């Protein structure tokens, strides 16, 4: 058992649950045509939530859940984060994407994942899709200039994800701490900041439509 990792996964799960509930509250009071995008946002937070919950169980109680945890972790990075990046782009540009459009984007992400898996280029695809998603988030924040807060949030989110994935990683230890625990802690900060950014963008999008 690896109880520190179970604890850090639990912290990440709580952070993602808070994001999921915040987006759900926003979705309940928005127009019908905005709800497909908000649903995809919820999916983007639900996948890391599920991965973190299963991870907490795996490292704390049930080590035989390692395969499920690995699958959910891959889904979180290859599907969840891209959905959040696309949502940021849509809201930042004030584009209106219908439910079928979001469905096609979701199917496209699944198809590309399977294609690169079959080609044996999954690591390269993961790196590319994650960097692309973070660039979309920064672009969405930049589009709000001269408002500074959205850009600062976008840069903070990108820095936290980049630090977690490129510098910290999940293998080995760093001083007194396991790297995977630091990885979870950084994501537990990044996801709420991303939710804050998306909620601000959604509010601006709604106000623009009302004019």
CSV table of C-alpha atoms in Angstrom, one decimal:
chain,number,residue,atom,x,y,z
A,1,UNK,CA,0.0,0.0,0.0
A,2,UNK,CA,1.1,3.6,-0.7
A,3,UNK,CA,-1.0,5.7,1.6
A,4,UNK,CA,0.6,9.0,0.8
A,5,UNK,CA,-0.4,8.6,-2.8
A,6,UNK,CA,-3.9,7.5,-1.8
A,7,UNK,CA,-4.1,10.7,0.1
A,8,UNK,CA,-2.8,12.9,-2.7
A,9,UNK,CA,-5.2,11.2,-5.1
A,10,UNK,CA,-8.1,11.9,-2.7
A,11,UNK,CA,-7.1,15.6,-2.6
A,12,UNK,CA,-7.1,15.6,-6.4
A,13,UNK,CA,-10.5,13.9,-6.5
A,14,UNK,CA,-12.0,16.6,-4.1
A,15,UNK,CA,-10.6,19.4,-6.3
A,16,UNK,CA,-12.1,17.8,-9.5
A,17,UNK,CA,-15.4,17.2,-7.7
A,18,UNK,CA,-15.6,20.8,-6.7
A,19,UNK,CA,-14.9,21.8,-10.4
A,20,UNK,CA,-17.6,19.4,-11.6
A,21,UNK,CA,-20.2,20.7,-9.2
A,22,UNK,CA,-19.3,24.4,-10.1
A,23,UNK,CA,-19.8,23.7,-13.8
A,24,UNK,CA,-23.0,21.7,-13.1
A,25,UNK,CA,-24.4,24.7,-11.2
A,26,UNK,CA,-23.5,27.0,-14.1
A,27,UNK,CA,-25.1,24.5,-16.6
A,28,UNK,CA,-28.3,24.5,-14.7
A,29,UNK,CA,-28.9,28.2,-15.2
A,30,UNK,CA,-27.6,28.7,-18.8
A,31,UNK,CA,-29.4,28.6,-22.1
A,32,UNK,CA,-30.2,25.3,-23.7
A,33,UNK,CA,-27.8,25.9,-26.6
A,34,UNK,CA,-24.8,26.3,-24.3
A,35,UNK,CA,-25.4,23.1,-22.4
A,36,UNK,CA,-23.6,20.7,-24.7
A,37,UNK,CA,-20.4,22.6,-24.3
A,38,UNK,CA,-20.8,22.7,-20.5
A,39,UNK,CA,-21.6,19.0,-20.5
A,40,UNK,CA,-18.3,18.4,-22.3
A,41,UNK,CA,-16.6,20.6,-19.7
A,42,UNK,CA,-18.1,18.4,-17.0
A,43,UNK,CA,-16.8,15.3,-18.8
A,44,UNK,CA,-13.4,17.0,-18.8
A,45,UNK,CA,-13.4,17.2,-15.0
A,46,UNK,CA,-15.2,13.9,-14.5
A,47,UNK,CA,-12.5,11.9,-16.1
A,48,UNK,CA,-9.7,13.0,-13.8
A,49,UNK,CA,-12.1,12.7,-10.9
A,50,UNK,CA,-12.8,9.1,-11.7
A,51,UNK,CA,-9.1,8.4,-12.2
A,52,UNK,CA,-8.3,10.0,-8.8
A,53,UNK,CA,-11.0,8.1,-7.0
A,54,UNK,CA,-9.8,4.8,-8.5
A,55,UNK,CA,-6.2,5.8,-7.8
A,56,UNK,CA,-7.0,6.5,-4.1
A,57,UNK,CA,-8.7,3.0,-3.9
A,58,UNK,CA,-5.8,1.4,-5.7
A,59,UNK,CA,-3.0,2.8,-3.5
A,60,UNK,CA,-5.0,2.7,-0.3
A,61,UNK,CA,-7.1,-0.5,-0.4
A,62,UNK,CA,-7.3,-2.4,-3.7
A,63,UNK,CA,-4.0,-2.7,-5.6
A,64,UNK,CA,-5.7,-4.9,-8.2
A,65,UNK,CA,-7.3,-1.7,-9.6
A,66,UNK,CA,-4.1,-0.8,-11.4
A,67,UNK,CA,-5.3,-1.6,-14.9
A,68,UNK,CA,-8.5,0.4,-14.5
A,69,UNK,CA,-6.6,3.3,-12.9
A,70,UNK,CA,-4.2,3.3,-15.9
A,71,UNK,CA,-7.0,3.4,-18.4
A,72,UNK,CA,-8.8,6.2,-16.6
A,73,UNK,CA,-5.6,8.2,-16.3
A,74,UNK,CA,-5.0,7.9,-20.0
A,75,UNK,CA,-8.6,8.9,-20.7
A,76,UNK,CA,-8.1,11.9,-18.5
A,77,UNK,CA,-5.0,13.2,-20.3
A,78,UNK,CA,-6.0,12.2,-23.9
A,79,UNK,CA,-9.7,13.0,-23.7
A,80,UNK,CA,-10.5,15.1,-20.6
A,81,UNK,CA,-7.8,17.8,-21.0
A,82,UNK,CA,-8.4,18.2,-24.8
A,83,UNK,CA,-12.2,18.7,-24.1
A,84,UNK,CA,-11.4,21.4,-21.6
A,85,UNK,CA,-9.0,23.1,-24.1
A,86,UNK,CA,-11.6,23.0,-26.8
A,87,UNK,CA,-14.2,24.5,-24.4
A,88,UNK,CA,-11.8,27.3,-23.5
A,89,UNK,CA,-11.3,28.0,-27.2
A,90,UNK,CA,-15.0,28.0,-27.9
A,91,UNK,CA,-15.8,30.3,-25.0
A,92,UNK,CA,-12.8,32.5,-25.6
A,93,UNK,CA,-13.7,33.1,-29.2
A,94,UNK,CA,-17.4,33.3,-28.4
A,95,UNK,CA,-18.2,30.6,-30.9
A,96,UNK,CA,-21.4,28.7,-30.8
A,97,UNK,CA,-20.9,24.9,-31.2
A,98,UNK,CA,-24.0,22.8,-31.4
A,99,UNK,CA,-24.4,19.5,-29.6
A,100,UNK,CA,-23.7,17.5,-32.8
A,101,UNK,CA,-20.4,19.5,-33.3
A,102,UNK,CA,-19.3,18.6,-29.7
A,103,UNK,CA,-20.2,15.0,-30.4
A,104,UNK,CA,-18.1,14.9,-33.6
A,105,UNK,CA,-15.2,16.5,-31.7
A,106,UNK,CA,-15.5,13.8,-29.0
A,107,UNK,CA,-15.6,11.0,-31.6
A,108,UNK,CA,-12.6,12.6,-33.4
A,109,UNK,CA,-10.5,12.6,-30.2
A,110,UNK,CA,-11.4,8.9,-29.6
A,111,UNK,CA,-10.6,8.0,-33.2
A,112,UNK,CA,-7.2,9.8,-33.1
A,113,UNK,CA,-6.4,8.1,-29.8
A,114,UNK,CA,-7.1,4.6,-31.3
A,115,UNK,CA,-5.2,5.5,-34.5
A,116,UNK,CA,-2.0,6.5,-32.7
A,117,UNK,CA,-2.4,3.6,-30.3
A,118,UNK,CA,-2.4,1.2,-33.3
A,119,UNK,CA,0.6,3.0,-34.8
A,120,UNK,CA,2.5,2.7,-31.5
A,121,UNK,CA,2.9,6.5,-31.2
A,122,UNK,CA,0.8,6.9,-28.1
A,123,UNK,CA,3.5,8.7,-26.1
A,124,UNK,CA,4.1,11.2,-28.9
A,125,UNK,CA,0.3,11.7,-29.3
A,126,UNK,CA,-0.1,12.3,-25.6
A,127,UNK,CA,2.6,14.9,-25.6
A,128,UNK,CA,1.2,16.7,-28.7
A,129,UNK,CA,-2.4,16.7,-27.5
A,130,UNK,CA,-1.6,17.9,-24.1
A,131,UNK,CA,0.6,20.7,-25.3
A,132,UNK,CA,-2.0,21.6,-27.9
A,133,UNK,CA,-4.7,21.7,-25.2
A,134,UNK,CA,-2.6,24.0,-23.0
A,135,UNK,CA,-1.9,26.3,-25.9
A,136,UNK,CA,-5.7,26.6,-26.5
A,137,UNK,CA,-6.2,27.5,-22.9
A,138,UNK,CA,-3.5,30.3,-23.1
A,139,UNK,CA,-5.0,31.5,-26.4
A,140,UNK,CA,-8.4,31.7,-24.8
A,141,UNK,CA,-7.0,33.8,-21.9
A,142,UNK,CA,-5.1,36.0,-24.3
A,143,UNK,CA,-8.2,36.8,-26.3
A,144,UNK,CA,-9.7,38.5,-23.2
A,145,UNK,CA,-7.0,41.2,-23.1
A,146,UNK,CA,-7.0,43.9,-21.8
A,147,UNK,CA,-8.6,41.9,-19.0
A,148,UNK,CA,-5.6,40.5,-17.1
A,149,UNK,CA,-7.2,37.9,-14.9
A,150,UNK,CA,-8.2,35.4,-17.6
A,151,UNK,CA,-4.7,35.5,-19.1
A,152,UNK,CA,-3.1,35.1,-15.6
A,153,UNK,CA,-5.3,32.1,-14.9
A,154,UNK,CA,-4.5,30.5,-18.2
A,155,UNK,CA,-0.8,31.0,-17.7
A,156,UNK,CA,-1.0,29.6,-14.2
A,157,UNK,CA,-2.9,26.6,-15.4
A,158,UNK,CA,-0.4,26.0,-18.2
A,159,UNK,CA,2.5,26.4,-15.8
A,160,UNK,CA,1.1,23.9,-13.3
A,161,UNK,CA,0.3,21.3,-15.9
A,162,UNK,CA,3.7,21.8,-17.5
A,163,UNK,CA,5.5,21.6,-14.2
A,164,UNK,CA,3.6,18.4,-13.2
A,165,UNK,CA,4.0,16.6,-16.5
A,166,UNK,CA,7.4,17.8,-17.8
A,167,UNK,CA,9.4,18.4,-14.6
A,168,UNK,CA,7.9,16.4,-11.7
A,169,UNK,CA,6.5,13.3,-13.4
A,170,UNK,CA,5.2,10.3,-11.6
A,171,UNK,CA,8.2,8.1,-11.0
A,172,UNK,CA,10.7,8.2,-8.1
A,173,UNK,CA,10.9,10.7,-5.3
A,174,UNK,CA,12.1,14.2,-4.8
A,175,UNK,CA,13.5,14.7,-1.3
A,176,UNK,CA,11.0,13.6,1.2
A,177,UNK,CA,8.1,13.4,-1.3
A,178,UNK,CA,7.1,10.9,-3.9
A,179,UNK,CA,7.0,12.6,-7.3
A,180,UNK,CA,3.5,11.2,-8.0
A,181,UNK,CA,2.2,12.9,-4.8
A,182,UNK,CA,3.7,16.2,-6.0
A,183,UNK,CA,2.2,15.6,-9.4
A,184,UNK,CA,-1.3,15.1,-7.8
A,185,UNK,CA,-0.8,18.2,-5.7
A,186,UNK,CA,0.0,20.4,-8.7
A,187,UNK,CA,-3.1,19.1,-10.6
A,188,UNK,CA,-5.2,19.7,-7.6
A,189,UNK,CA,-4.3,23.3,-7.9
A,190,UNK,CA,-4.5,23.5,-11.7
A,191,UNK,CA,-8.0,22.1,-12.2
A,192,UNK,CA,-9.8,24.6,-9.9
A,193,UNK,CA,-7.9,27.4,-11.6
A,194,UNK,CA,-9.0,26.1,-15.0
A,195,UNK,CA,-12.6,25.8,-13.8
A,196,UNK,CA,-12.4,29.4,-12.6
A,197,UNK,CA,-11.2,30.5,-16.0
A,198,UNK,CA,-13.9,28.5,-17.9
A,199,UNK,CA,-16.6,29.9,-15.7
A,200,UNK,CA,-15.4,33.5,-16.3
A,201,UNK,CA,-15.3,32.8,-20.0
A,202,UNK,CA,-18.8,31.3,-20.0
A,203,UNK,CA,-20.1,34.3,-18.2
A,204,UNK,CA,-18.6,36.7,-20.7
A,205,UNK,CA,-20.0,34.5,-23.5
A,206,UNK,CA,-23.5,34.7,-22.0
A,207,UNK,CA,-23.3,38.5,-21.6
A,208,UNK,CA,-22.2,38.8,-25.2
A,209,UNK,CA,-25.1,36.8,-26.5
A,210,UNK,CA,-27.5,38.9,-24.4
A,211,UNK,CA,-26.4,42.1,-26.1
